[in-house]
Amino acid sequence: MTQRLANMDWMLKDLAAGVPQTRHVVLLSADGLRMAQYGADTDVADRLAAACAGLQSLATAVASELPHSEGQMRMVVIEMDRGFFYLMAAGAGAYLAVLADEGVDAGLMGQRMRDLVLRIGEHLSSPPRHEDGASQ
């Protein structure tokens, strides 16, 4: 993990602390790799990040079916038994994912996620991967 991503833990913690009932916050790349996390152990964060890659791909495919749409996924919210899952685009090739208990304030969560993405958007971007495995 790069130094710039290691320094993002406090920002993810700030999101979780600002919205009661938040369980896990994960920053991930578009290809489903965990870049930063708060509230989840590494295995849970990795599983959430991997699942998000498929979900963001599905959401982008659905978005492309809207007339006059650029096919960009901005946010997905899934209501589940006992909780909510949020996935938000967070810069070029990066996404912010949150898992929260059922008592979470959905409006507050969306607002705080948008605020975080706007505040640190350029730091959340994941540089494109190249065939040799190096980033530029």
PDB file of C-alpha atoms in Angstrom, residues 45-97:
ATOM      1  CA  ALA A  45     -12.364  -5.952   3.406  1.00  0.00           C
ATOM      2  CA  ASP A  46     -10.847  -8.054   0.613  1.00  0.00           C
ATOM      3  CA  ARG A  47     -14.098 -10.000   0.123  1.00  0.00           C
ATOM      4  CA  LEU A  48     -16.140  -6.782   0.021  1.00  0.00           C
ATOM      5  CA  ALA A  49     -13.725  -5.209  -2.463  1.00  0.00           C
ATOM      6  CA  ALA A  50     -13.849  -8.255  -4.748  1.00  0.00           C
ATOM      7  CA  ALA A  51     -17.661  -8.340  -4.649  1.00  0.00           C
ATOM      8  CA  CYS A  52     -17.768  -4.629  -5.456  1.00  0.00           C
ATOM      9  CA  ALA A  53     -15.876  -5.135  -8.706  1.00  0.00           C
ATOM     10  CA  GLY A  54     -18.717  -7.255 -10.052  1.00  0.00           C
ATOM     11  CA  LEU A  55     -21.368  -4.936  -8.669  1.00  0.00           C
ATOM     12  CA  GLN A  56     -19.881  -1.797 -10.189  1.00  0.00           C
ATOM     13  CA  SER A  57     -19.533  -3.588 -13.526  1.00  0.00           C
ATOM     14  CA  LEU A  58     -23.191  -4.631 -13.407  1.00  0.00           C
ATOM     15  CA  ALA A  59     -24.305  -1.115 -12.417  1.00  0.00           C
ATOM     16  CA  THR A  60     -22.301   0.404 -15.265  1.00  0.00           C
ATOM     17  CA  ALA A  61     -23.887  -2.022 -17.751  1.00  0.00           C
ATOM     18  CA  VAL A  62     -27.372  -1.098 -16.516  1.00  0.00           C
ATOM     19  CA  ALA A  63     -26.539   2.637 -16.614  1.00  0.00           C
ATOM     20  CA  SER A  64     -25.487   2.339 -20.249  1.00  0.00           C
ATOM     21  CA  GLU A  65     -29.054   1.296 -21.120  1.00  0.00           C
ATOM     22  CA  LEU A  66     -30.439   4.710 -20.170  1.00  0.00           C
ATOM     23  CA  PRO A  67     -30.936   7.012 -23.151  1.00  0.00           C
ATOM     24  CA  HIS A  68     -28.436   9.874 -23.188  1.00  0.00           C
ATOM     25  CA  SER A  69     -26.452   8.292 -20.345  1.00  0.00           C
ATOM     26  CA  GLU A  70     -22.681   8.193 -20.352  1.00  0.00           C
ATOM     27  CA  GLY A  71     -22.966   4.776 -18.698  1.00  0.00           C
ATOM     28  CA  GLN A  72     -21.251   5.894 -15.514  1.00  0.00           C
ATOM     29  CA  MET A  73     -22.214   4.346 -12.193  1.00  0.00           C
ATOM     30  CA  ARG A  74     -22.315   6.954  -9.422  1.00  0.00           C
ATOM     31  CA  MET A  75     -23.915   5.140  -6.498  1.00  0.00           C
ATOM     32  CA  VAL A  76     -25.538   1.814  -5.733  1.00  0.00           C
ATOM     33  CA  VAL A  77     -27.551   1.186  -2.566  1.00  0.00           C
ATOM     34  CA  ILE A  78     -28.660  -2.295  -1.575  1.00  0.00           C
ATOM     35  CA  GLU A  79     -31.088  -2.787   1.273  1.00  0.00           C
ATOM     36  CA  MET A  80     -30.648  -6.168   2.891  1.00  0.00           C
ATOM     37  CA  ASP A  81     -32.090  -7.957   5.855  1.00  0.00           C
ATOM     38  CA  ARG A  82     -30.539  -6.124   8.829  1.00  0.00           C
ATOM     39  CA  GLY A  83     -28.518  -3.585   6.879  1.00  0.00           C
ATOM     40  CA  PHE A  84     -27.510  -1.528   3.881  1.00  0.00           C
ATOM     41  CA  PHE A  85     -24.647  -1.612   1.438  1.00  0.00           C
ATOM     42  CA  TYR A  86     -23.445   1.502  -0.398  1.00  0.00           C
ATOM     43  CA  LEU A  87     -21.045   1.683  -3.330  1.00  0.00           C
ATOM     44  CA  MET A  88     -20.026   5.059  -4.735  1.00  0.00           C
ATOM     45  CA  ALA A  89     -17.672   6.061  -7.530  1.00  0.00           C
ATOM     46  CA  ALA A  90     -14.785   7.871  -5.867  1.00  0.00           C
ATOM     47  CA  GLY A  91     -12.511   9.048  -8.637  1.00  0.00           C
ATOM     48  CA  ALA A  92     -10.984   7.556 -11.751  1.00  0.00           C
ATOM     49  CA  GLY A  93     -10.842   3.814 -11.142  1.00  0.00           C
ATOM     50  CA  ALA A  94     -11.706   3.963  -7.438  1.00  0.00           C
ATOM     51  CA  TYR A  95     -14.823   3.232  -5.375  1.00  0.00           C
ATOM     52  CA  LEU A  96     -15.937   3.760  -1.797  1.00  0.00           C
ATOM     53  CA  ALA A  97     -17.944   0.941  -0.198  1.00  0.00           C
TER      54      ALA A  97
END
